[in-house]
Coordinates of C-alpha atoms and ligand atoms in Angstrom, one line a residue:
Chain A
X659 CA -1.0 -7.9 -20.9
X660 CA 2.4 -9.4 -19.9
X661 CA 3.4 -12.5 -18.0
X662 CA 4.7 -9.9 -15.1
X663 CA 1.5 -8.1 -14.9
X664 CA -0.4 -11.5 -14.3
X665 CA 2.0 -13.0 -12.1
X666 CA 2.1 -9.9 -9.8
X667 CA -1.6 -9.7 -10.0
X668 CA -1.8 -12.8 -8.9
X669 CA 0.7 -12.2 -6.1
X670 CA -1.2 -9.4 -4.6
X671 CA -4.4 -10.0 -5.1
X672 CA -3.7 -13.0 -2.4
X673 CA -2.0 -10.6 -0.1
X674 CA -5.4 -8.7 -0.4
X675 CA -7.4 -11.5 0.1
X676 CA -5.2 -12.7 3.7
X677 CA -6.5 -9.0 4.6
X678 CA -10.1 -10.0 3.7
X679 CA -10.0 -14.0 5.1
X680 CA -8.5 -12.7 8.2
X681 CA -11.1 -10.3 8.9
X682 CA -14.0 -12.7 7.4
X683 CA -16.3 -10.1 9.9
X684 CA -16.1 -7.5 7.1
X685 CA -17.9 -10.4 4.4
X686 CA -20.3 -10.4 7.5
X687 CA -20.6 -6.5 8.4
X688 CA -21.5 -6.2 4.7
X689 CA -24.3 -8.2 4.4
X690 CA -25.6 -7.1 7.5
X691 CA -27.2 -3.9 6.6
X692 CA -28.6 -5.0 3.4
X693 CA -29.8 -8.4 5.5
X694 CA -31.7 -5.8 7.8
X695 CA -32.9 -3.4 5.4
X696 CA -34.5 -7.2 3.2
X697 CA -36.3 -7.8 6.9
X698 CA -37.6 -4.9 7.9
X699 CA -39.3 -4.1 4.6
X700 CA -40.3 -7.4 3.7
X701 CA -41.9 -8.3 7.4
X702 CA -42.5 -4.2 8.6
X703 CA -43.1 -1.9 5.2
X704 CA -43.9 -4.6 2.7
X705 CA -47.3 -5.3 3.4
X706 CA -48.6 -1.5 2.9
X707 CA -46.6 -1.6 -0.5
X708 CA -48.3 -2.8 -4.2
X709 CA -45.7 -4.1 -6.2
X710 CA -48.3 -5.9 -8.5
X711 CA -46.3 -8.9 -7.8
X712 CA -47.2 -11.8 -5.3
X713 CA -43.7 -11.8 -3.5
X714 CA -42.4 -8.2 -2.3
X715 CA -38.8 -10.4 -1.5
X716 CA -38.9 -11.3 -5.1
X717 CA -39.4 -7.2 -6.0
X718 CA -36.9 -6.4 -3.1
X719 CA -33.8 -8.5 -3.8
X720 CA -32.0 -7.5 -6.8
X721 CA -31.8 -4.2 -4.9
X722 CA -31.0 -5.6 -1.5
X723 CA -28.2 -6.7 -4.0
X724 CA -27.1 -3.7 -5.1
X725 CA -27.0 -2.1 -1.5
X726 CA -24.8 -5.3 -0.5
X727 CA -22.0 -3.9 -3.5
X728 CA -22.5 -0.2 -2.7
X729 CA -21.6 -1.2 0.5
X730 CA -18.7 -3.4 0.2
X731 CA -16.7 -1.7 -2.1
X732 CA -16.0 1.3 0.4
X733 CA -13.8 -2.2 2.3
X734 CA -11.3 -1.8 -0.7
X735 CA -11.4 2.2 -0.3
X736 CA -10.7 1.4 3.5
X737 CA -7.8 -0.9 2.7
X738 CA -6.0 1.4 -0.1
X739 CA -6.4 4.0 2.3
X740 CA -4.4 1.8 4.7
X741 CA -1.8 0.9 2.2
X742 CA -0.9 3.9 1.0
X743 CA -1.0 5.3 4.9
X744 CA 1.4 2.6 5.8
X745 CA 4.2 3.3 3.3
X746 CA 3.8 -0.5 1.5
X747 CA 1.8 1.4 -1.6
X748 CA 5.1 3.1 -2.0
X749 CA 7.3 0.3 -1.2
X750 CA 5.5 -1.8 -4.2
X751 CA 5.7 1.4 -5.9
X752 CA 9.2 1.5 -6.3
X753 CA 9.7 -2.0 -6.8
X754 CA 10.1 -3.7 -10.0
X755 CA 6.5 -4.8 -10.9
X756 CA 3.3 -4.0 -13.6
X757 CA 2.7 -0.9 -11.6
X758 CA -1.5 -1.6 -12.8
X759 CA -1.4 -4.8 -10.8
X760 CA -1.5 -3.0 -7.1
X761 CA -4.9 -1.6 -8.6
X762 CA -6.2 -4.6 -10.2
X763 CA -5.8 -7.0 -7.4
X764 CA -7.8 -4.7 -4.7
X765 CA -10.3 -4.8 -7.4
X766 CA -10.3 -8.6 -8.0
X767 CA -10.2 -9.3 -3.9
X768 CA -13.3 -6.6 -4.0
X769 CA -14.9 -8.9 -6.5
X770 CA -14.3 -12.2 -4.1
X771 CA -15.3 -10.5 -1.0
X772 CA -18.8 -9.1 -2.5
X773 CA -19.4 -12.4 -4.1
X774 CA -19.3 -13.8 -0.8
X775 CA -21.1 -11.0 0.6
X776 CA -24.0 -11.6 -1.9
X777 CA -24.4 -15.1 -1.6
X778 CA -24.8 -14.5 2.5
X779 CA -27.8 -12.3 1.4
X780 CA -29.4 -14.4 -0.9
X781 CA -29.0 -17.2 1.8
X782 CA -30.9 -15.4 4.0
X783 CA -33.6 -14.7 0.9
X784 CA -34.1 -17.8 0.5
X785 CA -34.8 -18.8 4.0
X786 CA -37.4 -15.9 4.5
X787 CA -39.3 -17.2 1.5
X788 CA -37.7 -16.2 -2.1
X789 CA -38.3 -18.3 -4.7
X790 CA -36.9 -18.3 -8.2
X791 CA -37.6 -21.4 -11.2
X792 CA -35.0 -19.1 -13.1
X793 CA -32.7 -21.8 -15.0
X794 CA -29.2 -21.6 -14.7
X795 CA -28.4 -19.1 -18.0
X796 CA -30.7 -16.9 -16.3
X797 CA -28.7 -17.0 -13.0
X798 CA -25.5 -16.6 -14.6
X799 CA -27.0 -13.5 -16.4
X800 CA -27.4 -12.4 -13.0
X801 CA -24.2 -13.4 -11.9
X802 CA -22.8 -11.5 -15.0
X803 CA -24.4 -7.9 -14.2
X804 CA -23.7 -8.0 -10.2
X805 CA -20.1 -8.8 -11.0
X806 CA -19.9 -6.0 -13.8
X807 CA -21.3 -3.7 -11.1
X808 CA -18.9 -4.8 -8.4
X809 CA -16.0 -3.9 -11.3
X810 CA -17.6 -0.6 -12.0
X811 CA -18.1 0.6 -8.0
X812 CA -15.0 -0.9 -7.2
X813 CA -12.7 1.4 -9.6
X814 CA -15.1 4.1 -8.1
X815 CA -14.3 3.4 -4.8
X816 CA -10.5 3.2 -6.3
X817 CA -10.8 6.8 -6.5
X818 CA -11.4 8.0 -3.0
X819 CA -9.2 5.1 -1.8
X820 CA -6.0 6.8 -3.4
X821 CA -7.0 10.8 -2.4
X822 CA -9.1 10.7 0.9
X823 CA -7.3 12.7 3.8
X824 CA -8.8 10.6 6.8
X825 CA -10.6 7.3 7.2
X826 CA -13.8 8.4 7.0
X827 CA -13.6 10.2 3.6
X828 CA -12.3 6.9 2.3
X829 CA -15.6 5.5 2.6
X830 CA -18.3 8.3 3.0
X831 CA -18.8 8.1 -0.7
X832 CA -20.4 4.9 -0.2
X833 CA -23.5 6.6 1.4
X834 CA -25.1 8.4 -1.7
X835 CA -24.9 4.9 -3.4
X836 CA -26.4 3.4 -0.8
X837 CA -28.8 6.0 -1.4
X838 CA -29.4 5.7 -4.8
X839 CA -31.7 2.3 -5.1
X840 CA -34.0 4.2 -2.4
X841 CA -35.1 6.9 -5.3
X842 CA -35.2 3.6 -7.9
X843 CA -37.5 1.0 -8.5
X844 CA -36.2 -1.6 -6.3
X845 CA -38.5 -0.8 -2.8
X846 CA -41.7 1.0 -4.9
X847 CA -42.3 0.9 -8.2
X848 CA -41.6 4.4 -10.2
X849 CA -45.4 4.8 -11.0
X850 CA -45.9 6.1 -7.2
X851 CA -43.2 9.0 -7.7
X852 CA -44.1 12.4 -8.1
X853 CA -43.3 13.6 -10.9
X854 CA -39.8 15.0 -11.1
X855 CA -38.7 12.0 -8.6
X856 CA -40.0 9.4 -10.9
X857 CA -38.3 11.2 -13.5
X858 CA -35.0 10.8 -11.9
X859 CA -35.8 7.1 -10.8
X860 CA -36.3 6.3 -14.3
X861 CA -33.3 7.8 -15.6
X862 CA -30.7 7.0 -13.1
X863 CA -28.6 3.3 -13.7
X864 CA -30.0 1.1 -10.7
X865 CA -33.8 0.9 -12.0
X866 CA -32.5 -0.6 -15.0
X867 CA -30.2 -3.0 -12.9
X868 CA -33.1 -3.8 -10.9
X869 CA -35.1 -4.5 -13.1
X870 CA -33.2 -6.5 -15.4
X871 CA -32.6 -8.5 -12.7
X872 CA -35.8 -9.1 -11.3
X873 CA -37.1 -10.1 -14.8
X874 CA -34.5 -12.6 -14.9
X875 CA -35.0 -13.6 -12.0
X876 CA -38.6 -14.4 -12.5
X877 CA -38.4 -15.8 -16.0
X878 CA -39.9 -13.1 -17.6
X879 CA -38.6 -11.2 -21.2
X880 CA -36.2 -8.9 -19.8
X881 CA -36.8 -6.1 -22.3
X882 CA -34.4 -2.6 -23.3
X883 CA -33.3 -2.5 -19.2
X884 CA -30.8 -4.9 -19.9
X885 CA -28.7 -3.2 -22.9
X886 CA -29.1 0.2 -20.8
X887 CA -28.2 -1.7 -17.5
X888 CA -24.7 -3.1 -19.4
X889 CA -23.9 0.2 -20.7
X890 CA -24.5 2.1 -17.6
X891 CA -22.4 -0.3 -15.7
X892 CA -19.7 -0.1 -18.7
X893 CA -20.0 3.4 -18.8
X894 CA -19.3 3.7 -14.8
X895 CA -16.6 1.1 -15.4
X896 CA -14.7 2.8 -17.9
X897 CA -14.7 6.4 -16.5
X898 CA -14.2 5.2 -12.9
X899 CA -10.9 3.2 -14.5
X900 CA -9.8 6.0 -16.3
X901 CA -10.2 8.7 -13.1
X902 CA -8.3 5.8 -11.0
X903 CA -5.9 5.2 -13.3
X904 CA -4.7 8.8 -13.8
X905 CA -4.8 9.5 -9.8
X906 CA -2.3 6.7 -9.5
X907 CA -0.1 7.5 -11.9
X908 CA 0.1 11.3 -11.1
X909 CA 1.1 10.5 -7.2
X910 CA 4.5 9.8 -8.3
X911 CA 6.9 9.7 -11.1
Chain B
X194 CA 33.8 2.0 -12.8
X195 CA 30.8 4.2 -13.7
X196 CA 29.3 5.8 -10.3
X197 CA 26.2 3.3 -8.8
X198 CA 24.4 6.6 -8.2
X199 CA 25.1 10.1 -9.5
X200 CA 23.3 13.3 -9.0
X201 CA 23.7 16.3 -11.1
X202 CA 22.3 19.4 -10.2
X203 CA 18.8 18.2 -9.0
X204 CA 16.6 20.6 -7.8
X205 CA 13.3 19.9 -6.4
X206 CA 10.9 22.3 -4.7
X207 CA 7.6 21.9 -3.0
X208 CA 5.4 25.0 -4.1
X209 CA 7.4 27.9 -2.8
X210 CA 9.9 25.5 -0.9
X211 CA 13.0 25.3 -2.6
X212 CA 14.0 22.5 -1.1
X213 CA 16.6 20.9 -3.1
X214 CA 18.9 23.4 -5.1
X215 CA 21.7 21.6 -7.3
X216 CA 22.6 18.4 -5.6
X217 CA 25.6 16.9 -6.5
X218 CA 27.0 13.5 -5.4
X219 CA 28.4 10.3 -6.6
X220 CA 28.3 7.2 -4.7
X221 CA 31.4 4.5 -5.8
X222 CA 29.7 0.9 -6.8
X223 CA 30.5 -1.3 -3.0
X224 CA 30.6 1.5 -1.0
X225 CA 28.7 3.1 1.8
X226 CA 27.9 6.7 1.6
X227 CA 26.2 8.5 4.2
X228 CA 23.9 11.2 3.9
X229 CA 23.8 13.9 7.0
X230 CA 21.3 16.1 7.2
X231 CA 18.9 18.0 10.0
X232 CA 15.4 17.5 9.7
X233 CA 13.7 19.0 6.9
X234 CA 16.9 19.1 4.7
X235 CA 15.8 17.0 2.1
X236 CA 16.7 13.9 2.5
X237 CA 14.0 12.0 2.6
X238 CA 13.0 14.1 -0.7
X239 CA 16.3 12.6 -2.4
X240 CA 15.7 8.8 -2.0
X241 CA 12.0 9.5 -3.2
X242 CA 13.4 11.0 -6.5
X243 CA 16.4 8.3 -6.6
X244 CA 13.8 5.4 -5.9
X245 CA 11.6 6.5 -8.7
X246 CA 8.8 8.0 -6.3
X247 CA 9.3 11.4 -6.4
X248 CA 9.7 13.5 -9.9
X249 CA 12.6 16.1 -9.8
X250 CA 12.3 19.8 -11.2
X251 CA 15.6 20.0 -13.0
X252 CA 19.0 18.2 -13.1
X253 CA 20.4 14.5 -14.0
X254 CA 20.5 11.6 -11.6
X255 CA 21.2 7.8 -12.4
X256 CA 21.2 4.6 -10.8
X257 CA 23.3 1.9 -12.1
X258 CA 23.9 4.1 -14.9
X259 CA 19.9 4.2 -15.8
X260 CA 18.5 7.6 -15.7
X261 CA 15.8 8.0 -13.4
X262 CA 13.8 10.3 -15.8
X263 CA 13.6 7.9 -18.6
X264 CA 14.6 4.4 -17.5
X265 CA 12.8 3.9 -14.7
X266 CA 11.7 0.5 -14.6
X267 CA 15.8 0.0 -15.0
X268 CA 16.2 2.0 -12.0
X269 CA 13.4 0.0 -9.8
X270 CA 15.3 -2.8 -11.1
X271 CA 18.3 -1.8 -9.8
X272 CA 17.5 -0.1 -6.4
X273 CA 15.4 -0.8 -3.0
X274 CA 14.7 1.7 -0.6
X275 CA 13.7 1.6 2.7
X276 CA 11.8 4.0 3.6
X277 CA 12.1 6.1 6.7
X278 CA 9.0 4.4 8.4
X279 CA 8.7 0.6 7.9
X280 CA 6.8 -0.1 5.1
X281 CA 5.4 -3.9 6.3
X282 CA 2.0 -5.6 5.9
X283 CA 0.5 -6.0 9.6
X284 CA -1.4 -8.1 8.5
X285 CA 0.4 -10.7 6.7
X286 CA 2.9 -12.6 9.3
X287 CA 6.7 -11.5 9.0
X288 CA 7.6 -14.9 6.6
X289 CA 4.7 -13.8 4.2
X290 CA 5.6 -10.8 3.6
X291 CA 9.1 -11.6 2.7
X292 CA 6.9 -14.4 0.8
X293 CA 5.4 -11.6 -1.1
X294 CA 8.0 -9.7 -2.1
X295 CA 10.3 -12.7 -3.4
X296 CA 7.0 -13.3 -5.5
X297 CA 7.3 -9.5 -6.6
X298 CA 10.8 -9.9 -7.4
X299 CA 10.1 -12.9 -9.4
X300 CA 12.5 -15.1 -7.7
X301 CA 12.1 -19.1 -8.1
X302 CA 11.9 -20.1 -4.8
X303 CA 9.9 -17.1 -2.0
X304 CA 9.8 -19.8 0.4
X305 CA 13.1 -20.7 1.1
X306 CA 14.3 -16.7 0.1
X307 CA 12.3 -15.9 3.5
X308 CA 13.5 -18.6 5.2
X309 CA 17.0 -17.6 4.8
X310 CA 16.1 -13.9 5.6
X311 CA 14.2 -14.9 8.6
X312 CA 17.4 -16.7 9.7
X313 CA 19.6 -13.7 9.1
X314 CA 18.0 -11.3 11.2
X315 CA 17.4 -13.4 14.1
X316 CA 13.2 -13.1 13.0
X317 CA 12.9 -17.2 12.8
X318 CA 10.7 -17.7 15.7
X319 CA 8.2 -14.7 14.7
X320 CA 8.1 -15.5 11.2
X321 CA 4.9 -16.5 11.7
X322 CA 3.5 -14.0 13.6
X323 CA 1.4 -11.0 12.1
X324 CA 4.0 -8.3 11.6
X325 CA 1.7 -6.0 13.3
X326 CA 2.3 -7.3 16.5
X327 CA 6.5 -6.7 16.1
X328 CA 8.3 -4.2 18.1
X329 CA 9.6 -1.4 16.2
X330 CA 13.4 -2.7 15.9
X331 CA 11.7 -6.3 14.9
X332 CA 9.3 -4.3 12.2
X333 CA 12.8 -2.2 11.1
X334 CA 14.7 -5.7 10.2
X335 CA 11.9 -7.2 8.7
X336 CA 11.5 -3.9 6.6
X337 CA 15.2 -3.9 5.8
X338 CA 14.7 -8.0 5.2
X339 CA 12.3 -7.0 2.3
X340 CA 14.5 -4.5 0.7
X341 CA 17.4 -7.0 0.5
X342 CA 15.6 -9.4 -1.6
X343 CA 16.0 -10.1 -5.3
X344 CA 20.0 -8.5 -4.3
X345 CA 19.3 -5.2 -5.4
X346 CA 22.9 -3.2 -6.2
X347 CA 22.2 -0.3 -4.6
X348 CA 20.2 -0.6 -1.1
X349 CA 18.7 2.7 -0.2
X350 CA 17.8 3.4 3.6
X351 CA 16.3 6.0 5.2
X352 CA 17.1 7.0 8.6
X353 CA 17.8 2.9 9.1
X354 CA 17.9 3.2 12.8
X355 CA 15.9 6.3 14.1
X356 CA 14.1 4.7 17.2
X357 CA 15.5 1.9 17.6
X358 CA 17.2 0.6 20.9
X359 CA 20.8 0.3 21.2
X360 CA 20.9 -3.2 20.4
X361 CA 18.3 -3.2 17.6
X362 CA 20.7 -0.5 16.4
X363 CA 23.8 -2.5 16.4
X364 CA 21.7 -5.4 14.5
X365 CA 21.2 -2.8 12.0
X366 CA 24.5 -1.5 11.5
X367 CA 25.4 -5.5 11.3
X368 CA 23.5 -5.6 8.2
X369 CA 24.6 -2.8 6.6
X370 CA 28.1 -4.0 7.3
X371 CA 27.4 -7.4 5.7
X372 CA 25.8 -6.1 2.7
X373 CA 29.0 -3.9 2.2
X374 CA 31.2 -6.8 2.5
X375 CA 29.1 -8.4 -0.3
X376 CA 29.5 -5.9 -2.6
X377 CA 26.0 -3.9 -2.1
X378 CA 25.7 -0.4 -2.6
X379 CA 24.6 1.3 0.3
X380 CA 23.1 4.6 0.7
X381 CA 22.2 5.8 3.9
X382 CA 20.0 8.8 5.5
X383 CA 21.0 9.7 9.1
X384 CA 21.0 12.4 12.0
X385 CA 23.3 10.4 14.2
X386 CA 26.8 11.2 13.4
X387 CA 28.6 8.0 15.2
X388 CA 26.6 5.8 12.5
X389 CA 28.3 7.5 9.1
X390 CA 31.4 7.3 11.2
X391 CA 30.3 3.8 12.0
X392 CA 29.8 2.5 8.5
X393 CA 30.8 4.8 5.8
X394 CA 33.1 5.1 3.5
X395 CA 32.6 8.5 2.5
X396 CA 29.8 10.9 4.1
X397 CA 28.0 14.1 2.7
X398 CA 25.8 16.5 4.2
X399 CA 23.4 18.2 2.7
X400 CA 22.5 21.3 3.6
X401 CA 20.0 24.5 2.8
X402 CA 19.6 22.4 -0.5
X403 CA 23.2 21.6 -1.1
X404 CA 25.6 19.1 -0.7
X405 CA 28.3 21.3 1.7
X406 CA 30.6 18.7 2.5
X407 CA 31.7 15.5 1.1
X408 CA 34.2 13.2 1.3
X409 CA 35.8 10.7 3.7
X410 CA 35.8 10.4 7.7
X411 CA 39.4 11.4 7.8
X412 CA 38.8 14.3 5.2
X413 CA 35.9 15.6 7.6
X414 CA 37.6 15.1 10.6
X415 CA 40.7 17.5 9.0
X416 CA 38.1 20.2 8.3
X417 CA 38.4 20.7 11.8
X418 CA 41.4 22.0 14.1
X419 CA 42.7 18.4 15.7
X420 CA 41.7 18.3 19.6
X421 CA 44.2 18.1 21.8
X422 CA 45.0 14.3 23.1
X423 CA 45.1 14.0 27.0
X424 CA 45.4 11.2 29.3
X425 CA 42.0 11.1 31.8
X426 CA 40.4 7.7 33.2
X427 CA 37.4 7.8 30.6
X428 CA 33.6 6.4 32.1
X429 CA 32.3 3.8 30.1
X430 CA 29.6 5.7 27.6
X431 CA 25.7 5.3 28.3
X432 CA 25.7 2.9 25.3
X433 CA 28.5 0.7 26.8
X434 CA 26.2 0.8 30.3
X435 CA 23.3 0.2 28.6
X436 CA 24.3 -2.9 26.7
X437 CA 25.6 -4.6 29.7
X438 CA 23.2 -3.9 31.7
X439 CA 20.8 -5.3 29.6
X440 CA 23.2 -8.2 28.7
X441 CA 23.4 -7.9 25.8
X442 CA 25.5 -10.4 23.3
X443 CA 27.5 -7.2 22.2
X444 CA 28.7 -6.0 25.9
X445 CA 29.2 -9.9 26.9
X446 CA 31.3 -10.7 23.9
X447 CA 33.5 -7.6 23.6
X448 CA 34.8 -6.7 27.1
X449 CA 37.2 -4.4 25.7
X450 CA 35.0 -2.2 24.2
X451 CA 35.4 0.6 26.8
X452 CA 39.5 0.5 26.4
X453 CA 38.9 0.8 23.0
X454 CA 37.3 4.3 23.2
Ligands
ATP818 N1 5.0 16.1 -0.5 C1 5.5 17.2 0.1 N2 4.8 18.4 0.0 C2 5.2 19.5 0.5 N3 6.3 19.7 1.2 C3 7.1 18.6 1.3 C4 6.7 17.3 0.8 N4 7.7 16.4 1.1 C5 8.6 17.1 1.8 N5 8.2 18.4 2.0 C6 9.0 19.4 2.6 O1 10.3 19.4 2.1 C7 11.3 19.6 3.1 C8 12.3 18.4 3.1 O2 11.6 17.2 3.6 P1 12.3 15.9 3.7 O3 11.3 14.9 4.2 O4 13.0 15.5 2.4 O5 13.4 16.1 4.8 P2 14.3 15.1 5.6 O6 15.7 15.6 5.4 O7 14.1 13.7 5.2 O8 13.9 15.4 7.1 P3 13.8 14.3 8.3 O9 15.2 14.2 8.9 O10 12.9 15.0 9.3 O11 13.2 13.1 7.8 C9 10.5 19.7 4.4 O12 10.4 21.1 4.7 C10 9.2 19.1 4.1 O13 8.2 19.7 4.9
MG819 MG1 13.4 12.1 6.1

């Protein structure tokens, strides 16, 4: 890593972040659907479902969380879209800089706008009755995974970001991840699946993010979900970089 | 005194579109050279591959004496382009972005780098508006503001002053002219003919994928049989109108300008 590569980093990451700070209703639009989802079924849906738990917002929030993510990251495919439309991709293309760092800071202002993101939903946990007597390793265990899976969908959403055609396709792939924690354990537990669905639930990354996180969360052993929640997210991390990387070096010279 | 850019046979096709098909030119270090060309001749394709942007099919080019193939970071080093449609943040203000790219360039002091730029094309007073609210001659100097930073020896620009008013044109062709004088390579794209008479030392014109013509005005101009002089009372050109209309600094200072025609 060279001194140019963290200088410019650091250069356009804070361009990035102007983009985000100056339209602070994106942190908001974010947290907005996730917020909505965390109401309706804790105060509409909850009730009819057993959790075997005494607080369905304790079940439901790691993946409210994870919905929050899926659903910021398609911002940074929005804004590479927007940057490559608007010829200033190319301009810092042909300039003399790390030519990694235009990539790394939409991923690092990513990670600052979904941190933000996240702590709006938690807020709004916490008023409607979450509780946690997790100490503060446990939180910034859960700190650690949400920002590894920020990372990982980020350099996902990298992907469509630098080949979408319109708009739209820069963020449409956000939907099946939105998806995803739906067929997990994070609104019913995987017991309830029928099952071919259950086997799927089991097998696919979020249930194991889930429900690392919810054991942390509630001070209980978190058991092999967290090693298979890490490598899924690594796993996703490294591909997604790799795809990302190649995309961006094969649009040009 | 090696060429600041030379091109070698470069060839460069788009699937079945041959569009470039052995290019040759040299552009002299301090000069201006114009490129002529119609639309869809390739000119735009031939900064991208100069600039680093574009890969080429087959031939040599160099910039500062750095081949583009194998040098490239050299070559970013030593070029800017401008790119035929203003390549600006609308989101950052006009003195941010010039921020920005001083920061890029690795300069020791972006703020007063942008400051002076601000200055020099008249953009002071919207420096700190978002460049997204600019007019298209105020986005084009801003553009060309950002390319001129870190004093690149060859300046690159595409099509500088397509849609552009007269008067944002003539701030332009100022710049161009000031970054000659300081010893700047220039290489310019255009369609208007008057601006590589303008401003260039020696004009080409690329077409069907070749360089046709090349060489100074007065070597052009003797291409052609010499018109015949005759004395009429000349109208003053739409530009001339224009300007004065419009009151412009240019038609106010230079009252001569028609008699000069
Ligand atoms: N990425 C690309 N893929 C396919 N065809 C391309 C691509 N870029 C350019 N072309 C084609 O190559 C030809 C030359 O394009 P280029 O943009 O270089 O022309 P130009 O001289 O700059 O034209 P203009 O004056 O309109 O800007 C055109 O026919 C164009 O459609
Ligand atoms: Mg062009």
């Amino acid at each position: 890593m060279s001194i140019t590569f963290v200088g410019d980093t650091v250069a356009l990451t804070g361009r990035s972040l102007r983009h985000v700070t100056r339209s602070l209703d994106t942190v908001i639009t974010t947290a907005l659907m996730p917020i909505a989802l965390l109401l309706l079924f804790v105060f509409v849906l909850g009730g009819a479902i057993r959790t075997g738990t005494d607080s369905y917002v304790a079940y439901l929030l790691p993946g409210i969380l994870l919905i929050t993510i899926a659903t910021g990251v398609s911002y940074t495919a929005y804004r590479l879209f927007q940057d490559l439309q608007g010829g200033i991709l190319e301009r810092f293309r042909s300039m003399p800089i790390a030519r990694s760092s235009v990539l790394w800071a939409h991923v690092l202002t990513s990670l600052v706008a979904n941190v933000l993101s996240l702590v709006v939903v938690v807020a709004v946990g916490l008023l409607i009755g979450f509780r946690s007597s997790a100490g503060p390793l446990a939180w910034l265990a859960v700190l650690g995974i949400l920002v590894l899976v920020t990372l990982a969908l980020t350099w996902v959403a990298v992907i469509p970001g630098l080949t979408a055609k319109t708009v739209d396709g820069a963020s449409a792939f956000s939907y099946p991840l939105i998806l995803l924690p739906f067929i997990s354990s994070a609104f019913v537990p995987t017991a309830s699946m029928p099952g071919p669905v259950r086997w799927f639930a089991e097998h696919q990354p979020v249930t194991s993010i889930v429900n690392a996180i919810r054991d942390l969360l509630a001070v209980r052993p978190v058991g092999a979900d967290l090693p298979v929640a890490l490598l899924w997210c690594a796993g996703i991390l490294v591909a997604a970089w790799a795809v990302a990387t190649a995309v961006y070096r094969r649009r040009g010279a | 005194m090696s060429a600041a850019v030379a091109v070698r046979g470069l060839e460069k096709s788009f699937g079945d579109l041959h569009v470039l098909r052995g290019v040759d030119l040299e552009v002299a270090p301090g000069t201006v050279f114009a490129l002529l060309g119609s639309n869809g001749a390739g000119k735009t394709t031939l900064v991208r591959i100069l600039s680093t942007l574009l890969r080429m099919d087959g031939g040599e080019v160099a910039v500062a004496g750095f081949d583009v193939a194998t040098r490239g970071a050299d070559v970013r080093r030593s070029i800017s382009l401008t790119g035929q449609f203003a390549a600006v943040d609308e989101v950052l203000t006009g003195r941010e972005n010039l921020v920005l790219v001083a920061r890029l360039r690795h300069l020791p002091d972006p703020g007063r780098v942008a400051d002076e730029l601000l200055a020099r094309f008249s953009l002071t007073e919207a420096g700190r508006r978002r460049a997204g609210t600019y007019s298209g001659g105020m986005r084009r100097r801003l553009d060309i503001a950002m390319s001129l930073i870190g004093s690149p020896a060859v300046v690159v620009l595409d099509e500088p002053t397509t849609g552009l008013d007269p008067e944002a044109r003539l701030e332009v062709w100022d710049a161009i002219r000031g970054l000659a004088a300081g010893g700047t390579t220039v290489l310019l794209t255009t369609q208007h003919l008057d601006e590589a008479e303008q401003l260039a030392d020696r004009i080409a014109i690329l077409h069907e994928g070749r360089i046709i013509v090349d060489g100074t005005l007065a070597e052009l101009q003797a291409l052609l049989p010499p018109t015949r002089v005759e004395r009429v009372e000349q109208p003053p050109a739409l530009e001339d109108v224009f300007l004065a209309v419009i009151g412009s600094r240019r038609a106010a200072g230079d009252p001569t300008g028609q008699e000069a025609r």
